[in-house]
Structure formats: C-alpha cells, structure tokens
Short mmCIF file of C-alpha atoms and ligand atoms in Angstrom, two decimals:
data_model
loop_
_atom_site.label_atom_id
_atom_site.label_comp_id
_atom_site.label_asym_id
_atom_site.label_seq_id
_atom_site.Cartn_x
_atom_site.Cartn_y
_atom_site.Cartn_z
CA MET A 1 -0.02 0.00 0.01
CA LYS A 2 1.18 3.50 -0.85
CA VAL A 3 0.34 6.49 1.30
CA TYR A 4 0.53 10.10 0.21
CA LEU A 5 2.63 12.02 2.74
CA ASN A 6 3.78 15.65 2.29
CA GLY A 7 4.03 15.60 -1.53
CA LYS A 8 5.10 12.00 -2.14
CA PHE A 9 3.59 8.57 -2.36
CA VAL A 10 5.56 6.28 0.03
CA GLU A 11 5.30 2.71 1.06
CA ARG A 12 3.04 2.17 4.12
CA SER A 13 6.03 1.32 6.37
CA LYS A 14 7.73 4.56 5.34
CA ALA A 15 4.68 6.68 5.97
CA VAL A 16 5.74 7.93 9.40
CA ILE A 17 5.52 11.25 11.15
CA SER A 18 7.40 12.91 14.04
CA VAL A 19 6.52 12.33 17.69
CA PHE A 20 6.76 16.17 17.85
CA ASP A 21 3.87 16.54 15.37
CA HIS A 22 1.22 18.56 17.05
CA GLY A 23 -1.45 16.38 15.54
CA LEU A 24 -0.24 13.67 17.91
CA LEU A 25 0.83 15.89 20.84
CA TYR A 26 -2.38 17.92 20.97
CA GLY A 27 -4.84 16.58 18.47
CA ASP A 28 -4.08 19.80 16.61
CA GLY A 29 -5.33 18.94 13.10
CA VAL A 30 -8.34 18.15 10.99
CA PHE A 31 -9.47 15.23 8.88
CA GLU A 32 -12.07 13.79 6.58
CA GLY A 33 -13.28 10.26 5.94
CA ILE A 34 -14.44 9.62 2.37
CA ARG A 35 -15.75 6.56 0.46
CA SER A 36 -15.56 5.42 -3.09
CA TYR A 37 -18.01 3.01 -4.66
CA SER A 38 -17.16 1.11 -7.87
CA GLY A 39 -14.62 3.76 -8.90
CA LEU A 40 -16.82 6.73 -7.99
CA ILE A 41 -15.69 8.96 -5.02
CA PHE A 42 -18.90 9.88 -3.20
CA LYS A 43 -19.33 13.59 -2.44
CA LEU A 44 -15.61 14.21 -2.84
CA ARG A 45 -16.01 18.01 -3.30
CA GLU A 46 -18.25 18.30 -0.23
CA HIS A 47 -15.66 16.47 1.88
CA VAL A 48 -12.81 18.60 0.59
CA ASP A 49 -14.83 21.78 1.20
CA ARG A 50 -15.54 20.66 4.76
CA LEU A 51 -11.82 19.93 5.32
CA PHE A 52 -10.98 23.48 4.18
CA GLU A 53 -13.67 24.85 6.50
CA SER A 54 -12.34 22.93 9.52
CA ALA A 55 -8.82 24.13 8.62
CA GLN A 56 -9.97 27.73 8.28
CA THR A 57 -11.49 27.74 11.71
CA VAL A 58 -8.40 26.34 13.37
CA MET A 59 -6.14 28.69 11.30
CA LEU A 60 -4.37 25.76 9.62
CA THR A 61 -3.08 26.32 6.13
CA ILE A 62 -3.63 23.27 3.93
CA PRO A 63 -0.41 23.00 1.84
CA LEU A 64 -2.35 22.22 -1.39
CA GLY A 65 -5.28 23.85 -3.12
CA ARG A 66 -8.69 22.21 -3.47
CA GLU A 67 -8.14 20.93 -7.02
CA ALA A 68 -4.75 19.52 -6.09
CA ILE A 69 -6.31 17.72 -3.05
CA LEU A 70 -9.02 16.24 -5.26
CA ASN A 71 -6.31 14.91 -7.54
CA VAL A 72 -4.26 13.40 -4.66
CA VAL A 73 -7.36 11.55 -3.47
CA ARG A 74 -7.94 10.17 -7.05
CA GLN A 75 -4.27 9.25 -7.40
CA SER A 76 -4.27 7.50 -4.09
CA LEU A 77 -7.01 5.22 -5.32
CA ARG A 78 -5.37 4.63 -8.67
CA ILE A 79 -1.93 3.94 -7.29
CA ASN A 80 -3.40 1.29 -4.90
CA ARG A 81 -5.79 -0.04 -7.56
CA LEU A 82 -8.81 0.58 -5.31
CA ARG A 83 -12.36 1.06 -6.57
CA ASP A 84 -14.28 0.47 -3.33
CA ALA A 85 -12.33 2.24 -0.69
CA TYR A 86 -12.10 4.27 2.44
CA ILE A 87 -10.06 7.44 2.10
CA ARG A 88 -8.67 9.32 5.12
CA LEU A 89 -7.44 12.88 4.50
CA VAL A 90 -5.48 14.32 7.41
CA VAL A 91 -3.84 17.66 7.90
CA THR A 92 -1.97 18.34 11.14
CA ARG A 93 -0.28 21.48 12.55
CA GLY A 94 2.99 19.74 11.81
CA GLU A 95 6.17 19.27 13.77
CA GLY A 96 6.84 21.71 16.59
CA ASP A 97 8.12 22.03 20.16
CA LEU A 98 6.55 20.70 23.29
CA GLY A 99 4.03 23.42 24.11
CA LEU A 100 0.75 24.33 22.49
CA ASP A 101 2.01 27.34 20.47
CA PRO A 102 1.07 26.62 16.85
CA ARG A 103 3.53 29.28 15.65
CA LYS A 104 6.32 26.79 16.40
CA CYS A 105 5.03 24.42 13.74
CA LYS A 106 6.53 25.58 10.53
CA ARG A 107 4.99 23.17 8.08
CA PRO A 108 1.61 21.39 8.22
CA THR A 109 1.63 17.62 7.67
CA LEU A 110 -0.68 16.33 4.99
CA PHE A 111 -1.33 12.74 4.36
CA VAL A 112 -3.90 10.65 2.54
CA ILE A 113 -4.57 6.96 3.20
CA ALA A 114 -6.67 4.96 0.78
CA ASP A 115 -7.52 1.50 2.11
CA LYS A 116 -10.00 -1.29 1.55
CA ILE A 117 -13.27 -0.46 3.21
CA GLN A 118 -14.00 -2.39 6.41
CA LEU A 119 -17.61 -3.08 6.00
CA TYR A 120 -19.82 -3.19 9.07
CA PRO A 121 -21.28 -6.72 9.75
CA GLN A 122 -24.38 -7.45 7.66
CA ARG A 123 -26.43 -8.36 10.72
CA LEU A 124 -26.31 -4.69 11.81
CA TYR A 125 -28.30 -3.80 8.68
CA ASP A 126 -30.55 -6.86 8.82
CA ARG A 127 -31.53 -6.70 12.46
CA GLY A 128 -30.72 -3.10 13.43
CA LEU A 129 -28.72 -1.56 16.23
CA GLU A 130 -29.51 -1.34 19.93
CA LEU A 131 -28.51 1.99 21.33
CA ILE A 132 -28.21 3.71 24.74
CA THR A 133 -27.81 7.31 25.67
CA VAL A 134 -24.72 8.04 27.74
CA ALA A 135 -23.69 10.45 30.44
CA THR A 136 -20.90 12.07 28.37
CA GLN A 137 -22.47 15.10 26.82
CA ARG A 138 -21.69 16.19 23.25
CA ASN A 139 -19.20 19.08 23.09
CA VAL A 140 -21.03 22.37 23.01
CA PRO A 141 -20.45 24.48 19.88
CA GLU A 142 -19.44 27.39 22.14
CA ALA A 143 -16.48 25.38 23.45
CA LEU A 144 -15.46 23.12 20.57
CA ASN A 145 -17.74 23.31 17.58
CA PRO A 146 -18.58 19.85 16.27
CA GLN A 147 -18.40 21.28 12.72
CA ILE A 148 -14.63 21.13 13.17
CA LYS A 149 -13.69 17.61 12.24
CA SER A 150 -10.57 17.79 14.44
CA LEU A 151 -8.07 15.13 15.39
CA ASN A 152 -9.37 15.25 18.98
CA TYR A 153 -12.22 12.81 19.14
CA LEU A 154 -12.02 12.09 22.89
CA ASN A 155 -15.48 13.45 23.47
CA ASN A 156 -16.85 10.87 21.11
CA ILE A 157 -14.47 8.12 22.25
CA LEU A 158 -15.51 8.60 25.91
CA ALA A 159 -19.17 8.16 24.83
CA LYS A 160 -18.22 5.08 22.79
CA ILE A 161 -16.43 3.58 25.76
CA GLU A 162 -19.52 4.11 27.94
CA ALA A 163 -21.63 2.23 25.32
CA ILE A 164 -19.12 -0.58 25.04
CA ASN A 165 -18.85 -0.95 28.82
CA ALA A 166 -22.64 -1.29 28.97
CA GLY A 167 -22.55 -3.99 26.29
CA PHE A 168 -23.71 -1.79 23.40
CA GLU A 169 -22.02 -0.98 20.12
CA GLU A 170 -22.92 2.71 19.80
CA ALA A 171 -23.97 5.65 22.00
CA ILE A 172 -26.39 8.43 21.55
CA MET A 173 -24.95 11.67 22.91
CA LEU A 174 -27.17 14.40 24.41
CA SER A 175 -26.66 18.16 24.72
CA PRO A 176 -26.21 19.72 28.17
CA SER A 177 -29.99 20.32 28.18
CA GLY A 178 -30.68 16.66 27.41
CA TYR A 179 -31.57 17.06 23.76
CA VAL A 180 -30.51 14.41 21.28
CA THR A 181 -27.39 15.37 19.31
CA GLU A 182 -25.75 12.54 17.40
CA CYS A 183 -23.86 9.32 17.87
CA THR A 184 -20.08 9.02 18.16
CA GLY A 185 -19.50 9.02 14.41
CA GLU A 186 -22.97 9.12 12.90
CA ASN A 187 -25.90 11.53 12.72
CA ILE A 188 -29.31 10.39 13.88
CA PHE A 189 -32.78 10.54 12.26
CA VAL A 190 -36.30 9.96 13.48
CA VAL A 191 -39.22 8.88 11.28
CA LYS A 192 -42.69 9.76 12.55
CA GLY A 193 -45.48 9.31 10.02
CA ARG A 194 -44.30 11.11 6.92
CA GLN A 195 -41.92 13.33 8.91
CA LEU A 196 -38.19 12.80 8.73
CA LEU A 197 -36.51 14.63 11.60
CA THR A 198 -32.91 15.26 12.58
CA PRO A 199 -31.39 17.64 15.16
CA PRO A 200 -30.25 21.05 14.00
CA PRO A 201 -26.50 21.75 13.85
CA TYR A 202 -26.69 24.48 16.53
CA ILE A 203 -27.54 21.91 19.17
CA GLY A 204 -24.02 20.44 18.61
CA VAL A 205 -23.91 17.99 15.73
CA LEU A 206 -21.66 17.67 12.71
CA ARG A 207 -23.43 18.63 9.53
CA GLY A 208 -22.85 15.21 8.09
CA ILE A 209 -22.47 14.76 4.34
CA THR A 210 -24.45 11.57 4.45
CA ARG A 211 -27.06 13.42 6.57
CA LYS A 212 -27.46 15.97 3.78
CA ALA A 213 -27.70 13.27 1.11
CA VAL A 214 -30.37 11.47 3.09
CA MET A 215 -32.34 14.68 3.74
CA ASP A 216 -32.34 15.29 -0.10
CA LEU A 217 -33.46 11.75 -0.75
CA GLY A 218 -36.21 12.15 1.84
CA LYS A 219 -37.43 15.33 0.10
CA ALA A 220 -37.34 13.51 -3.25
CA GLN A 221 -39.64 10.89 -1.57
CA LYS A 222 -41.98 13.66 -0.56
CA LEU A 223 -41.21 13.17 3.12
CA ASP A 224 -41.57 16.18 5.38
CA VAL A 225 -37.85 16.69 6.16
CA ARG A 226 -37.09 18.99 9.04
CA GLU A 227 -34.24 19.88 11.45
CA GLU A 228 -35.93 19.76 14.87
CA ILE A 229 -34.96 19.59 18.52
CA LEU A 230 -35.48 16.01 19.65
CA THR A 231 -35.73 14.56 23.13
CA ARG A 232 -35.34 10.94 24.31
CA HIS A 233 -39.15 10.82 24.38
CA ASP A 234 -39.18 11.59 20.65
CA LEU A 235 -36.76 8.68 20.02
CA PHE A 236 -38.81 6.27 22.21
CA ASN A 237 -41.93 7.12 20.40
CA ALA A 238 -40.59 7.28 16.85
CA ASP A 239 -41.86 4.93 14.13
CA GLU A 240 -38.27 4.43 13.01
CA VAL A 241 -34.81 5.64 13.99
CA PHE A 242 -31.64 5.29 11.91
CA LEU A 243 -28.09 6.61 11.79
CA THR A 244 -26.19 8.04 8.83
CA GLY A 245 -22.41 8.36 8.25
CA THR A 246 -19.79 7.88 5.59
CA ALA A 247 -18.55 4.60 7.09
CA ALA A 248 -21.90 3.20 8.24
CA GLU A 249 -24.12 4.58 5.44
CA ILE A 250 -27.67 4.09 6.83
CA VAL A 251 -28.04 1.88 9.85
CA PRO A 252 -31.48 1.03 11.34
CA VAL A 253 -31.88 1.38 15.12
CA VAL A 254 -34.35 -1.02 16.81
CA THR A 255 -34.06 -0.10 20.50
CA VAL A 256 -33.06 2.96 22.48
CA ASP A 257 -32.43 2.64 26.22
CA GLY A 258 -34.39 -0.51 26.26
CA ARG A 259 -37.45 0.89 24.49
CA ARG A 260 -38.42 -0.91 21.32
CA ILE A 261 -38.71 1.49 18.36
CA GLY A 262 -41.76 0.95 16.19
CA SER A 263 -42.09 -2.72 15.33
CA GLY A 264 -38.59 -3.44 16.64
CA THR A 265 -37.33 -4.26 13.17
CA PRO A 266 -35.88 -1.94 10.43
CA GLY A 267 -38.84 0.02 9.07
CA PRO A 268 -40.04 0.73 5.52
CA VAL A 269 -38.87 4.36 5.37
CA THR A 270 -35.39 3.36 6.44
CA ARG A 271 -35.34 0.53 3.97
CA SER A 272 -36.43 2.66 1.11
CA LEU A 273 -33.87 5.39 1.96
CA GLN A 274 -31.17 2.70 2.08
CA ARG A 275 -32.16 1.58 -1.46
CA ASP A 276 -32.13 5.16 -2.78
CA PHE A 277 -28.80 5.83 -1.07
CA ARG A 278 -27.28 2.72 -2.56
CA ASN A 279 -28.47 3.79 -5.98
CA LEU A 280 -27.09 7.29 -5.52
CA THR A 281 -23.65 6.01 -4.65
CA ARG A 282 -23.64 4.07 -7.93
CA ILE A 283 -24.20 7.14 -10.11
CA ASP A 284 -23.14 10.23 -8.14
CA GLY A 285 -19.39 10.61 -7.65
CA VAL A 286 -16.05 11.88 -8.94
CA ARG A 287 -14.50 9.29 -11.20
CA VAL A 288 -11.24 7.82 -9.99
N1 PXG B 1 -21.05 12.89 13.41
C1 PXG B 1 -19.74 12.71 13.70
C2 PXG B 1 -19.28 13.13 15.06
C3 PXG B 1 -18.84 12.22 12.81
O1 PXG B 1 -17.54 12.08 13.07
C4 PXG B 1 -20.71 11.98 11.23
C5 PXG B 1 -21.51 12.48 12.20
C6 PXG B 1 -21.27 11.61 9.95
O2 PXG B 1 -20.80 12.54 8.93
P1 PXG B 1 -20.56 12.14 7.40
O3 PXG B 1 -20.14 13.41 6.79
O4 PXG B 1 -19.55 11.10 7.36
O5 PXG B 1 -21.92 11.68 6.91
C7 PXG B 1 -19.32 11.81 11.50
C8 PXG B 1 -18.39 11.26 10.51
C9 PXG B 1 -14.10 6.98 11.09
C10 PXG B 1 -15.04 7.86 10.39
O6 PXG B 1 -13.11 6.54 10.48
C11 PXG B 1 -15.80 8.77 11.06
C12 PXG B 1 -16.65 9.60 10.33
C13 PXG B 1 -16.75 9.52 9.00
C14 PXG B 1 -16.01 8.58 8.34
C15 PXG B 1 -15.11 7.73 9.03
O7 PXG B 1 -14.35 6.67 12.22
N2 PXG B 1 -17.32 10.48 11.09
#
C-alpha cells in the first residue's frame, strides 16, 4: 500500500511522522473520511470543502489547493488499484516544540490513506442496532464546535467507551439540556409518520455529508424533512430511527435505552432510503 505524505507517495512502512507533530501531541489537526463506490468517489468535493472549513476555523493552512487535493485523492485510489475504498485525509499542525504554540510548527503535515473499506457486519443492517444514551455530553459549539472535524475525538471516544462498557455498540450523545445530538461517528434521524426529523447543527452536531444526502433523498420521496430539537421521548416514540455516516451509510436502530422503536425491526422508510442511497452511490461521484 502506498500512502501520500507531504508531497510524495511512500510505502506504508515509510509513511511515518514525528513524535513532535502537534497532531499527535495535541490533536491539533483536521481530517475527513471519504468513500468510493465502484470507482466513484462519493461527495468528494463536499468532503474537501468541509476539510477546508475545519482548517480555516483552526487557522491551519492546507499546503495544497482544493483541485490538487481532489487529484491526490484520485491518485491515491489509482496507485493502490482501489475502486471500493475508504479514504482518510489528514492535515496536522505539523512538527513543533513541546508546548501548544502553533507558531512553532513551521509546516503542516498532509497525508492521505486509501484503504479497503472495512464493512460493518451485515447483521447490523438486517436486524438493526440497539443503542443507549450516555452520560458524556456532546461538546457544546461554544467550546469546541462539532463542525470542526478535528483530530481530537475524545469526546466521542468517551461516549463510545460508555456504550461498550454497557454492552452496546454505539452511543447516543445528548446536549447539556438533554436534547438528542448525534452518535459518536454518525448523525441520527427519526421517522414519525411522513416526517423525517434530525437535530439542527446548533444543538451540537456535525453537519454530516451523508445526513445531507439522506435529507435530499427524503425530500425527493416527498417526506416532510425537518431539522428539529429532539428529546429521548421523541426517540422512544418514533416509528423508526436510523443513523447516517460515511462509514456506516444508513443503519437502522431498533431499541433505544431498552425501549423498542416501532415494530422493533428496520422500518419501511429506512429500507427505502437505504435503497435510494445505494443507487445514489452508484451514479453520483467523482470518477477515480
Ligand atoms: N457525526 C460525527 C461526530 C462524525 O464524526 C458523522 C457524524 C457523519 O458525517 P458524514 O459526513 O460522514 O456523513 C461523523 C463522520 C471513522 C469515520 O473513520 C468517522 C466519520 C466518518 C467517516 C469515518 O471513524 N465520522
């Protein structure tokens, strides 16, 4: 496997960075996770735009322009002969001293990994996920805006650990007021009649690219798609609940905190959005 690192494609074993890199020392950096399907890179431009937005907010200069980044992603797939892949784009503050001061980091580190996609087990999609809400609250936008896809994911990892300790695969994180935000790496949706609801970004959720694609598919299906504040009560009494994310795509949820959602099996709206999403990934993308 060849990895792009600071301007060159190098063998995986040679793709190493300094222990003084602030991406490692402080989580000072930003990233994107992207997927390609049968040689089509899904929503590549949207992911690259979001990477630039994250970088802009943390005042990190990405060493390549947008078009050059798009081409590095495409080259990463070609050089590794990948058509169905997971692509990780990472930009860190670069090598510096011990100490937070980003001015000590003279050159940002940019790397791109393209690897085979690790698919989630099929039973997740067949049977649906059982979820719990956890005590770890989602970061508030006023402290660390979830729109920044930063290298510091401890907020999410702490929530994930809580779920795992309780015997669950994934956690629902709440806002400090107890409103539903998102899961540790996926957005959450509720189906109630013909309504398709998802929490608004200001409550503290990443504006997911899959989330947007699913909202558009919902509108095309004439669903009443809305960003709305959701409580646990709304989840418990939903007809259907599902999660969206680049890695997971669309995952049905069948229980939340021990309450059965709807019929307790993946529902018809979830199924039909999964079908439409699958079809979209086959036609909509930047060619490798
Ligand atoms: N919320 C959070 C906190 C995320 O990190 C999503 C929602 C879904 O967003 P997208 O744009 O992917 O629909 C994410 C995305 C990984 C990985 O390697 C994580 C994400 C995406 C891809 C890979 O764990 N998080």
